[in-house]
CSV table of C-alpha atoms and ligand atoms in Angstrom, one decimal:
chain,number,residue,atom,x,y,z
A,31,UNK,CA,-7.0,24.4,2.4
A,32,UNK,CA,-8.6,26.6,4.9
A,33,UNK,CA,-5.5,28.3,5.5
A,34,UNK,CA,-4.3,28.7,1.8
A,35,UNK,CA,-8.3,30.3,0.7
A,36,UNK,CA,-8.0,32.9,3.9
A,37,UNK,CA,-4.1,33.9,2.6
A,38,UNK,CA,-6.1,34.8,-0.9
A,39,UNK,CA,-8.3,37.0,1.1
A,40,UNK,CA,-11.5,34.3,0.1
A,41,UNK,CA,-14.3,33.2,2.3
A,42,UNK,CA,-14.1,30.1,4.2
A,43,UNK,CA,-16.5,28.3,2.1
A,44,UNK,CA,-13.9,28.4,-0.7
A,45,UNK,CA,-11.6,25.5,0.8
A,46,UNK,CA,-15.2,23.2,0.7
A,47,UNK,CA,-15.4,24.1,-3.0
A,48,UNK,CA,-11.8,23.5,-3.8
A,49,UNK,CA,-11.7,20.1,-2.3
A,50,UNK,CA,-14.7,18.9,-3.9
A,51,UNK,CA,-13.5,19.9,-6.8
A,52,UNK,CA,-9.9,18.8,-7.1
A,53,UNK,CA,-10.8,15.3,-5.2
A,54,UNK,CA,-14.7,14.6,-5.7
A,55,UNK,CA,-14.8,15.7,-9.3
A,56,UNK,CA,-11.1,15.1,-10.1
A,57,UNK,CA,-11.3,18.9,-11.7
A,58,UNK,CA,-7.6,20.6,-11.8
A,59,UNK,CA,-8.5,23.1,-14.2
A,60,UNK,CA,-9.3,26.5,-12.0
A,61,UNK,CA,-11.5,27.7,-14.7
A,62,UNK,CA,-14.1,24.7,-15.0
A,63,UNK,CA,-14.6,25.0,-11.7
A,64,UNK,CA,-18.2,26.9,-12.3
A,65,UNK,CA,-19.2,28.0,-9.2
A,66,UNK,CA,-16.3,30.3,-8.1
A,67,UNK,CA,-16.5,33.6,-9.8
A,68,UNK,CA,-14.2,34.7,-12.2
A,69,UNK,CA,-11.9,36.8,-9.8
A,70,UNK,CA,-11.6,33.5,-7.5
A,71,UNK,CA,-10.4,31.6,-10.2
A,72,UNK,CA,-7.7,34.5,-11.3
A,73,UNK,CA,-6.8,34.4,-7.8
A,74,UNK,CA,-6.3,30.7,-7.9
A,75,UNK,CA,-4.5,30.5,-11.0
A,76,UNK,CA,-2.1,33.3,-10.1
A,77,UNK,CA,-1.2,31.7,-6.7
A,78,UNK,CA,-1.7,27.7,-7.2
A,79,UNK,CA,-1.5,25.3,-9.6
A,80,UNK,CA,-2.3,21.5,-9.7
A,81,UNK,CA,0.6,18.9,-10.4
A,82,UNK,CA,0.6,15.8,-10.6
A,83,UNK,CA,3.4,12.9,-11.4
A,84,UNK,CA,3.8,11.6,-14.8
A,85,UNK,CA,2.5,8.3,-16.3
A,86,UNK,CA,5.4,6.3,-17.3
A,87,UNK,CA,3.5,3.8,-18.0
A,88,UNK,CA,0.3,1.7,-17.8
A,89,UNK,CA,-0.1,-1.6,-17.9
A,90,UNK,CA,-3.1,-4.1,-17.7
A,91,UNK,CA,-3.0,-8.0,-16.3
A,92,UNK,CA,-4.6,-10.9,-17.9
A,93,UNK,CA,-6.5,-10.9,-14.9
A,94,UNK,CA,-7.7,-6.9,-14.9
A,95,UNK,CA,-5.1,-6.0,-12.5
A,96,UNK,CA,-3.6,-2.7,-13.9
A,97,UNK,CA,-0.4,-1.6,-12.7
A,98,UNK,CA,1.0,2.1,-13.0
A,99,UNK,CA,4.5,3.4,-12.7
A,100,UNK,CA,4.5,7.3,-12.0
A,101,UNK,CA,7.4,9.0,-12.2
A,102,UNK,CA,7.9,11.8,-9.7
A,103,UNK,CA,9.1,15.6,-10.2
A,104,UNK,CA,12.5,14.5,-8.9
A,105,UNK,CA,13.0,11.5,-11.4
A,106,UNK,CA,12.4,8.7,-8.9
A,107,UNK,CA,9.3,6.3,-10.1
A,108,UNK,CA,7.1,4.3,-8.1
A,109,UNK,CA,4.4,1.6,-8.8
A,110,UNK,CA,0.8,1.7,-8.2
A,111,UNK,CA,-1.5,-1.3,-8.5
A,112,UNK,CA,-5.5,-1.6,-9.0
A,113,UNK,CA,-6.8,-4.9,-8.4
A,114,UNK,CA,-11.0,-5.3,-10.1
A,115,UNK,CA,-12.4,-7.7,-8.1
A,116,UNK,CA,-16.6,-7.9,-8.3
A,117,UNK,CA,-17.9,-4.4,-6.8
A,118,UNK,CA,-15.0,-3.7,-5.0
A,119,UNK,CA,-11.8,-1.6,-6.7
A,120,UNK,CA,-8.8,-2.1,-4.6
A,121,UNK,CA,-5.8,0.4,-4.8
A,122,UNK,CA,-2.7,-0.9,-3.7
A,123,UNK,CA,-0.3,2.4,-2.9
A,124,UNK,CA,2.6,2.9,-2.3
A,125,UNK,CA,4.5,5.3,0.8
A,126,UNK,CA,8.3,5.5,0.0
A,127,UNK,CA,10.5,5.1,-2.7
A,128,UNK,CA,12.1,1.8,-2.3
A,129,UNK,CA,12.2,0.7,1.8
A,130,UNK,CA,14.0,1.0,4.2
A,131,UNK,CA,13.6,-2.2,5.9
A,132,UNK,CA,15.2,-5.7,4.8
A,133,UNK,CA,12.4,-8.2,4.6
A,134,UNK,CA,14.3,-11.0,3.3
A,135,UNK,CA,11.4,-12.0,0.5
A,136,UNK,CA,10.5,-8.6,-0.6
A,137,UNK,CA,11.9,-7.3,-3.9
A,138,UNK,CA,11.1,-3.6,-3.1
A,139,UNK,CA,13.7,-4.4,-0.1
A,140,UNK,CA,16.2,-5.8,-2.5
A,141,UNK,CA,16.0,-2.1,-4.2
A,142,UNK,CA,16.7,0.1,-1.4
A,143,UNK,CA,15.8,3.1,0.1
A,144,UNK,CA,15.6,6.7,-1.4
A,145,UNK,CA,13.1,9.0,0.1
A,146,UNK,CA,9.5,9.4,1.5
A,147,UNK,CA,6.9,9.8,-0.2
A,148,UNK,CA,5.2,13.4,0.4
A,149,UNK,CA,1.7,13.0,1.5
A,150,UNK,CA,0.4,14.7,-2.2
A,151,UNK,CA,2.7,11.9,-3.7
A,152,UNK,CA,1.2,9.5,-1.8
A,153,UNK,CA,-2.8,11.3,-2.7
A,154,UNK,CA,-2.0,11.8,-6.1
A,155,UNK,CA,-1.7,7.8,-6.9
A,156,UNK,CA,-5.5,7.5,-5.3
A,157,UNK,CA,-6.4,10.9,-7.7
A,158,UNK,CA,-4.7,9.4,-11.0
A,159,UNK,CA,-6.1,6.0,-10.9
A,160,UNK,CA,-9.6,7.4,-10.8
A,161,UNK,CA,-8.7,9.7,-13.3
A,162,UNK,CA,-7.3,6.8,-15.7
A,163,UNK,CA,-10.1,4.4,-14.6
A,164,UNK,CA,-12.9,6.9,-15.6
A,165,UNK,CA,-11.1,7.7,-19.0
A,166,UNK,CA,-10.4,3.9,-20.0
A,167,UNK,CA,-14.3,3.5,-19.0
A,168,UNK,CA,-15.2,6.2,-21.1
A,169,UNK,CA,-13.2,5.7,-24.1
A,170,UNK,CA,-14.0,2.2,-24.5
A,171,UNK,CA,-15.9,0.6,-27.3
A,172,UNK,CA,-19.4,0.6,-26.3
A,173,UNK,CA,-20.1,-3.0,-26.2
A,174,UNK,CA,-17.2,-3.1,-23.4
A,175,UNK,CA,-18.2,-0.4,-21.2
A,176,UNK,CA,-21.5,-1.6,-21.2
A,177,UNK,CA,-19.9,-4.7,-19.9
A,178,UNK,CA,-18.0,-3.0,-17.4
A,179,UNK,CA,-20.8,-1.1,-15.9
A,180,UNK,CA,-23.3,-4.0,-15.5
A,181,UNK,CA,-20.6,-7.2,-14.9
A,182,UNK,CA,-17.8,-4.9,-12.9
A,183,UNK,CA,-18.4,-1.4,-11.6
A,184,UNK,CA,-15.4,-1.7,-9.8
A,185,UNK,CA,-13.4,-1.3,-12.7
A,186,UNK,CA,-14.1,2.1,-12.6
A,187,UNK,CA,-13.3,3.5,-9.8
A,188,UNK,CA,-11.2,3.3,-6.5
A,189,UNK,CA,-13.3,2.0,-3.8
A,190,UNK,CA,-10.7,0.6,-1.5
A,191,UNK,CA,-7.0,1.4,-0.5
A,192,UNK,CA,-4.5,-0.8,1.0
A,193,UNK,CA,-1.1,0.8,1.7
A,194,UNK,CA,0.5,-1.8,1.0
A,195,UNK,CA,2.5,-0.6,-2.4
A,196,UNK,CA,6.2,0.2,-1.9
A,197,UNK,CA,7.7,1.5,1.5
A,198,UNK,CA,6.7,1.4,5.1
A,199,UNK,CA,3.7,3.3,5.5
A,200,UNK,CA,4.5,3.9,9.7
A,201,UNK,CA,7.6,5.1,8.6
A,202,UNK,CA,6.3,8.3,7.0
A,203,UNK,CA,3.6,8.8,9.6
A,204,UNK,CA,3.7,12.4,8.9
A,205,UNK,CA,2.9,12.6,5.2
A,206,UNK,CA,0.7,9.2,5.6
A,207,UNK,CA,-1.8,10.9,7.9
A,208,UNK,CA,-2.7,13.8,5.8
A,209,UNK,CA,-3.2,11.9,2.5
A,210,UNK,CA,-5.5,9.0,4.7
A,211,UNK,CA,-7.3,12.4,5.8
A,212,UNK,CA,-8.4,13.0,2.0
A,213,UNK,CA,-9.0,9.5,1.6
A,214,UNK,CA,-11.2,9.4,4.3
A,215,UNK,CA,-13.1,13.0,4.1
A,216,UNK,CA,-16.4,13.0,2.7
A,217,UNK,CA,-15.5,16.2,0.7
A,218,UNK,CA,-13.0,14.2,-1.1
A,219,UNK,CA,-12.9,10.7,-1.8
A,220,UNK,CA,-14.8,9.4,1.2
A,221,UNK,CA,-14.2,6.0,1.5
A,222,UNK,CA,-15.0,4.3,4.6
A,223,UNK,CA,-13.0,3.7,7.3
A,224,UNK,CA,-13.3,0.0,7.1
A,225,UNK,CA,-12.0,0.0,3.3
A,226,UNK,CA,-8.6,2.0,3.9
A,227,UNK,CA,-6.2,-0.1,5.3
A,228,UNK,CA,-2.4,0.6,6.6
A,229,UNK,CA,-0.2,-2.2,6.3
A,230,UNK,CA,2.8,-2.5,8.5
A,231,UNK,CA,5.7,-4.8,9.2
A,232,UNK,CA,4.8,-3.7,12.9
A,233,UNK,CA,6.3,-0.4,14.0
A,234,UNK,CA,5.4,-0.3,17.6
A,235,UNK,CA,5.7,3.1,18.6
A,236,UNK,CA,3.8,4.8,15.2
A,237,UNK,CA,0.7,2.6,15.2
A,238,UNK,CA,0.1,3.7,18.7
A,239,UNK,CA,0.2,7.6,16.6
A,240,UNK,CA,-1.6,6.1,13.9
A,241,UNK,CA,-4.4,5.1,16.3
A,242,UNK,CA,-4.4,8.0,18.3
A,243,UNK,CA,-4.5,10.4,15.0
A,244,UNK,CA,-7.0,8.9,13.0
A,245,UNK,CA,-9.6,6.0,12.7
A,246,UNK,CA,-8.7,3.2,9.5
A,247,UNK,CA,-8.1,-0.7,9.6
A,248,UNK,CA,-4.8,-2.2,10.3
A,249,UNK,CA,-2.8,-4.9,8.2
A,250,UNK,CA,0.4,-6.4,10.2
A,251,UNK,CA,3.0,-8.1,7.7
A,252,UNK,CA,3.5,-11.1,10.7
A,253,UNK,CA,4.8,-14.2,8.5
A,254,UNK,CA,5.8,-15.6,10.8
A,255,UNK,CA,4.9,-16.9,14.4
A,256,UNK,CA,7.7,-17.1,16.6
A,257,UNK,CA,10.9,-14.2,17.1
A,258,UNK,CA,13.4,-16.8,15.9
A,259,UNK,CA,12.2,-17.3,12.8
A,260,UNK,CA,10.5,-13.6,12.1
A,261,UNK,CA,14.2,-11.8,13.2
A,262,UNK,CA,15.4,-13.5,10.0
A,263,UNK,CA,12.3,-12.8,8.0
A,264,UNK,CA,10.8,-9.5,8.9
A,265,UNK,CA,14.3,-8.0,10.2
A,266,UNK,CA,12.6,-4.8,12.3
A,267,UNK,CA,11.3,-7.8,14.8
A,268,UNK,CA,14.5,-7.7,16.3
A,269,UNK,CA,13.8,-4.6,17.3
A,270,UNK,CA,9.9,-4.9,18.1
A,271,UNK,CA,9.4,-8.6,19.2
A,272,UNK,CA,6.3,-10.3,18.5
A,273,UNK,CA,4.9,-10.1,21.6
A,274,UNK,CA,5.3,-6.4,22.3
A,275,UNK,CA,3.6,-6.1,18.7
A,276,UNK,CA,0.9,-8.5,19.7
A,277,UNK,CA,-0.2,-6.0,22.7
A,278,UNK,CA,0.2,-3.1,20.0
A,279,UNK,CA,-2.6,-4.7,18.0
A,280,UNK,CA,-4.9,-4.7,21.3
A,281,UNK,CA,-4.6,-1.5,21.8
A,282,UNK,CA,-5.1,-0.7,18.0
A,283,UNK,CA,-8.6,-2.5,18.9
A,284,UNK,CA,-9.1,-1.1,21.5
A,285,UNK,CA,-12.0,-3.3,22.8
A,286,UNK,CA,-13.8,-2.7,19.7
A,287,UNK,CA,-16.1,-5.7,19.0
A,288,UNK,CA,-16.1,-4.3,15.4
A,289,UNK,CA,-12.7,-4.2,14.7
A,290,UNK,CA,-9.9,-6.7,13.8
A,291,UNK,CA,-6.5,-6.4,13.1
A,292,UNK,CA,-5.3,-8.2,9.8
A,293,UNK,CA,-2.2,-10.5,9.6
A,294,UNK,CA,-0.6,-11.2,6.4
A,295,UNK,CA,1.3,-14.4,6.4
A,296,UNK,CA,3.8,-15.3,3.2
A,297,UNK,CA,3.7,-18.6,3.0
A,298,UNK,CA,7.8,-19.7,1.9
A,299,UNK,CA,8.0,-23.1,1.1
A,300,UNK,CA,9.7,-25.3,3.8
A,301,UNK,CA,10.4,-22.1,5.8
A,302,UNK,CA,7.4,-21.0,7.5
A,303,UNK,CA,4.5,-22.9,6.1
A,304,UNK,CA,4.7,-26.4,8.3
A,305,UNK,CA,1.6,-27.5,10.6
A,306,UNK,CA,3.7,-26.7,13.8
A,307,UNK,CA,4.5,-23.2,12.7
A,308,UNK,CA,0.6,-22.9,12.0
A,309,UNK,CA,-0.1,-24.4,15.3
A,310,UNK,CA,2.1,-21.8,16.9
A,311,UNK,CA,0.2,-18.9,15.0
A,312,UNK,CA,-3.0,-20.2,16.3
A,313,UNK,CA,-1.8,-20.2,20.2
A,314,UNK,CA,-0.4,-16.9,19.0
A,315,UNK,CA,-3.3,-15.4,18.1
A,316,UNK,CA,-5.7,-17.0,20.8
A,317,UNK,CA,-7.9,-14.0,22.1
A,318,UNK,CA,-7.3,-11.7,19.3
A,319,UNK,CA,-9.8,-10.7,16.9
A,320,UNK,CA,-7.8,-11.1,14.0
A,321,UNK,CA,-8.1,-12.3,10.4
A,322,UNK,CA,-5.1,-14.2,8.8
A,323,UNK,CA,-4.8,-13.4,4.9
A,324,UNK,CA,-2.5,-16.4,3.7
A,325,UNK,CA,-0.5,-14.9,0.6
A,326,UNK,CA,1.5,-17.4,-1.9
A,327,UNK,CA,4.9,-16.1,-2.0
A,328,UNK,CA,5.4,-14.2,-5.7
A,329,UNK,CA,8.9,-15.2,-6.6
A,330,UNK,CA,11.8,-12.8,-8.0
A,331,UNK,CA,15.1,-13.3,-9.1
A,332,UNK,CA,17.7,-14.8,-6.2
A,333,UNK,CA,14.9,-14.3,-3.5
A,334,UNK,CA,16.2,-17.5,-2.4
A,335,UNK,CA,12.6,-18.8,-1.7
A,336,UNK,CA,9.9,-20.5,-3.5
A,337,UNK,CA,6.0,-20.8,-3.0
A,338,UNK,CA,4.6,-23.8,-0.8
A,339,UNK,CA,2.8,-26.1,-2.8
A,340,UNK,CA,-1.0,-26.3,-3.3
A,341,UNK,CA,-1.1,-29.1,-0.3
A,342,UNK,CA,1.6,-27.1,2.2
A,343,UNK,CA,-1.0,-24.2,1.4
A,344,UNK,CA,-4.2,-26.3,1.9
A,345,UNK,CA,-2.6,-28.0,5.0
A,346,UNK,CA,-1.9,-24.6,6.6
A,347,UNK,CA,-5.1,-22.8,5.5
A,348,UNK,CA,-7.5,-26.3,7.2
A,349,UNK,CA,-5.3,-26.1,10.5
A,350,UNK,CA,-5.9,-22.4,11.2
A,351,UNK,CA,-9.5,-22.5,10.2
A,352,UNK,CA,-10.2,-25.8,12.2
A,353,UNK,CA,-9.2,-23.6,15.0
A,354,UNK,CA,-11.6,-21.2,14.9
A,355,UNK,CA,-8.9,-18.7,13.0
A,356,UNK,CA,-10.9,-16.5,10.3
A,357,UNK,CA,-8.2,-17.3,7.2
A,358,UNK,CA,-8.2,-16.1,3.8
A,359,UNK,CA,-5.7,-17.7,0.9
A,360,UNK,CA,-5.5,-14.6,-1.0
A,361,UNK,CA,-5.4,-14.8,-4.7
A,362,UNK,CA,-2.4,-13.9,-6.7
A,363,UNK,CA,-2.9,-10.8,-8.7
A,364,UNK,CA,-1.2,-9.8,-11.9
A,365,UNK,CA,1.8,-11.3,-11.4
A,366,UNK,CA,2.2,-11.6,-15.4
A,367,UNK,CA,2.9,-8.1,-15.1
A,368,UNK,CA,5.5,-8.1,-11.7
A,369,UNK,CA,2.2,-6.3,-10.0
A,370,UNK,CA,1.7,-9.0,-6.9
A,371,UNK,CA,2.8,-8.4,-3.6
A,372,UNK,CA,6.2,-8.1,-2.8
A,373,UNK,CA,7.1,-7.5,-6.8
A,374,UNK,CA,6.5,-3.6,-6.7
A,375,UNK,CA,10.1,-2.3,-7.5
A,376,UNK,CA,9.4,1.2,-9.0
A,377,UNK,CA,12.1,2.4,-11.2
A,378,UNK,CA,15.4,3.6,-10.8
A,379,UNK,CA,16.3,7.7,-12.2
A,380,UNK,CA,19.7,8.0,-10.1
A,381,UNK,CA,20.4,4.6,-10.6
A,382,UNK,CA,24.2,5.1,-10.3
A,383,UNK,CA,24.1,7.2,-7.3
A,384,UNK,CA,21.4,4.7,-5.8
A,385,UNK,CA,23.5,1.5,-7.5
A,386,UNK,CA,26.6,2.6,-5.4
A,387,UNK,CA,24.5,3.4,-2.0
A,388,UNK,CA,22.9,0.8,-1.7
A,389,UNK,CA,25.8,-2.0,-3.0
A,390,UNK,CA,28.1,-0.4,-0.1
A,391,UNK,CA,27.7,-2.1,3.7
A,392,UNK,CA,25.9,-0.3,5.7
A,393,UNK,CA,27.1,0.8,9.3
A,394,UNK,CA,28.0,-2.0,11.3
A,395,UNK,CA,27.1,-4.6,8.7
A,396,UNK,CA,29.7,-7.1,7.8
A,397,UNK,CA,27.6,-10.1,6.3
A,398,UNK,CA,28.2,-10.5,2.7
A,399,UNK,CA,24.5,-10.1,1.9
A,400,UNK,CA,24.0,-9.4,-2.4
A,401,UNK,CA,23.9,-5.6,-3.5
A,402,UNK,CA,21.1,-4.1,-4.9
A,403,UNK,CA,20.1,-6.2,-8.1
A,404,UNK,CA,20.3,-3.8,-10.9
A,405,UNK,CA,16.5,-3.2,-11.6
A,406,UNK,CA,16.2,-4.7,-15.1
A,407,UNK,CA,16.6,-8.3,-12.8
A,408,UNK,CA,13.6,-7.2,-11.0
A,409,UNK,CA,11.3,-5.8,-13.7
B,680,LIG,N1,5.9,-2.3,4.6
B,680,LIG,C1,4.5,-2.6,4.8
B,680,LIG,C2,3.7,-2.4,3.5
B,680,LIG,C3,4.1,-3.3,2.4
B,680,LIG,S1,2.7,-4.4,2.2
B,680,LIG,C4,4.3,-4.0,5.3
B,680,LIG,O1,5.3,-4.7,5.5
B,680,LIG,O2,3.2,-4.4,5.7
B,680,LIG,C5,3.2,-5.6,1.1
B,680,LIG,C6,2.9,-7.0,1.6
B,680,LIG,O3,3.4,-7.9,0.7
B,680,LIG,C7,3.5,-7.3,2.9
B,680,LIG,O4,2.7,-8.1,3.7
B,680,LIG,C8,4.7,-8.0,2.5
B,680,LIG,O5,5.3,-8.7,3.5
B,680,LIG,C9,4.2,-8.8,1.4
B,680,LIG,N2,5.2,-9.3,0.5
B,680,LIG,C10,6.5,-8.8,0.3
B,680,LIG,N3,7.2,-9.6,-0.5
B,680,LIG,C11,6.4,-10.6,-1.0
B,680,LIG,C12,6.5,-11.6,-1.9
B,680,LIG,N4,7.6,-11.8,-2.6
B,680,LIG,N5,5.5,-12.4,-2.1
B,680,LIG,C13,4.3,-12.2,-1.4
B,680,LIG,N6,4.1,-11.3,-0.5
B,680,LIG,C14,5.1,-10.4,-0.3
């Protein structure tokens, strides 16, 4: 921003303004923006202008999870999902459209792969759900806003992000970084450190770059606790083993007493979810300051899985904790509206040219594994 002000021929200070403005304040109009004079802002609106994706639409849970689908300047969509919980507003955003890894349970796999995500994509889902949260505050009827500001501030605003929408966050390290950098900065939305979380299925070499680039809490998709078993599920284990990913979390701790590394664990019935694989995750995990969030598995057409039961669940969750491992069964969220983890499946512009792409083998695979299920399967 620095950078762009000095090419106008404006002060320094400028760039402050700006980003308080555009992120703080969520102002995109050049000429509210009251303290710039009048030849700054003709300067601006001659050289800039503020864009943002489209809302395609906007859809609430019977639980208060909202879920957004915003379509992009090229015609691709993808999914962004708030999730109200008590004082704490959790944005679930996404990095790429579709993935590019095969995660046998995830229906954003099942959809393929088309681009990254820029890192103002990837900003602008964090800048139009406070937008739309503020709006649906303030246009309320009284009685429920009133509601909403004593019973659930949260509802308001943003006040946590989890990458952890559609895509592989360490796979677009270099437009991640720069949009966690507004997340973070005090000039623009400021969250904390502690409440901006990068999820990843565990690409070794980038969360060494991610640690040594900038300072926010890790999630690692594990789900399983052995290489056997997690080759099949998490596919990019081949490639990273467990244990090599195990020291990668170390070093993301780095000794810190404060810190801990999350592990998400999908519990598939009959797959993963038995008291020796949870025994296994507990010598696994031995020394490591970690928390284990247990997440029911949210079904989707011919996943070929289904959710462990209630007991399989409770069983799992006892034997962890009895060990001394911090463990969290983590709710489902709006999954009335295909909004739950592992559901986000954007939507398809070039579905044809994506259709064909992605239903073709690619290089050096011969398994008979299904094509890309058209998307109105998914939604
Ligand atoms: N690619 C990153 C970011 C996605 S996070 C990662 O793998 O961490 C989305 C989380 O939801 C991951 O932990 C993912 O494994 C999990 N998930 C995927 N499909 C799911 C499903 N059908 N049910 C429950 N969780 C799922």
């Amino acid at each position: 921003m620095q950078s762009f002000v000095n090419g106008l021929g404006e002060k320094p200070y400028r760039a402050k303004q700006l980003l308080q403005w555009l992120y703080r304040h969520g102002v995109t109009d050049f000429d509210a923006m009251t303290d710039l004079s009048k030849a700054s802002r003709a300067k601006l609106k001659s050289a800039a202008c503020v864009d943002l994706p489209e809302i395609q639409f906007d859809r609430t849970a019977s639980d208060g999870t909202r879920k957004w689908l915003f379509r992009l300047a090229d015609g691709n969509s993808i999914e962004t999902v708030f999730i109200p919980e008590g004082a704490r507003g959790t944005l679930c955003v996404s990095s790429q459209v579709g993935c590019a890894l095969d995660c046998s349970f995830c229906a954003t796999a099942r959809q393929g792969f088309n681009r990254n995500l820029t890192s103002d994509e990837i900003i602008a889902q964090v800048w139009l759900a406070n937008s739309l949260l503020a709006d649906a505050a303030g246009s309320d009827d009284p009685k429920d806003s009133a509601d909403q500001t004593t019973a659930a501030p949260s509802r308001n605003r943003v006040t946590n992000v989890v990458m952890m929408g559609m895509g592989e966050p360490l796979l677009n390290l270099k437009a991640l970084i720069p949009a966690l950098d507004i997340m973070l900065d005090d000039l623009c939305f400021g969250l904390s450190k502690r409440k901006v979380t990068v999820s990843t299925s565990g690409v070794i070499p980038a969360m060494d770059k991610l640690y040594a680039e900038i300072d926010c809490s890790l999630a690692v998709s594990l789900h399983a606790p052995n290489d056997e078993l997690r080759n099949e599920l998490v596919p990019i284990n081949i490639k990273y083993p467990i244990a090599d990913l195990m020291a990668a979390c170390r070093r993301y701790i780095d000794g810190d007493r404060k810190k801990h590394v999350f592990f998400e664990y999908v519990l598939l019935a009959g797959v993963n979810d038995q008291p020796q694989h949870a025994r296994e995750l507990i010598a696994l995990l031995k020394d490591m300051p970690a928390k284990v969030n247990l997440i029911p598995f949210n079904p989707f057409p011919a996943s070929g899985y289904t959710r462990s039961d209630e007991v399989a669940i409770n069983r799992f969750w006892k034997i962890l904790t009895n060990a001394g491992v911090l463990t969290l069964r983590r709710a489902t969220r709006g999954d009335d509206i295909d909004a739950a983890c592992g559901q986000l499946a954007g939507d398809i512009e070039d579905r044809s040219r994506r259709h064909r792409k992605f239903s073709e083998p690619r290089f050096g695979e011969t398994t008979d594994r299904p094509a890309a299920i058209p998307i109105e399967f998914i939604r």
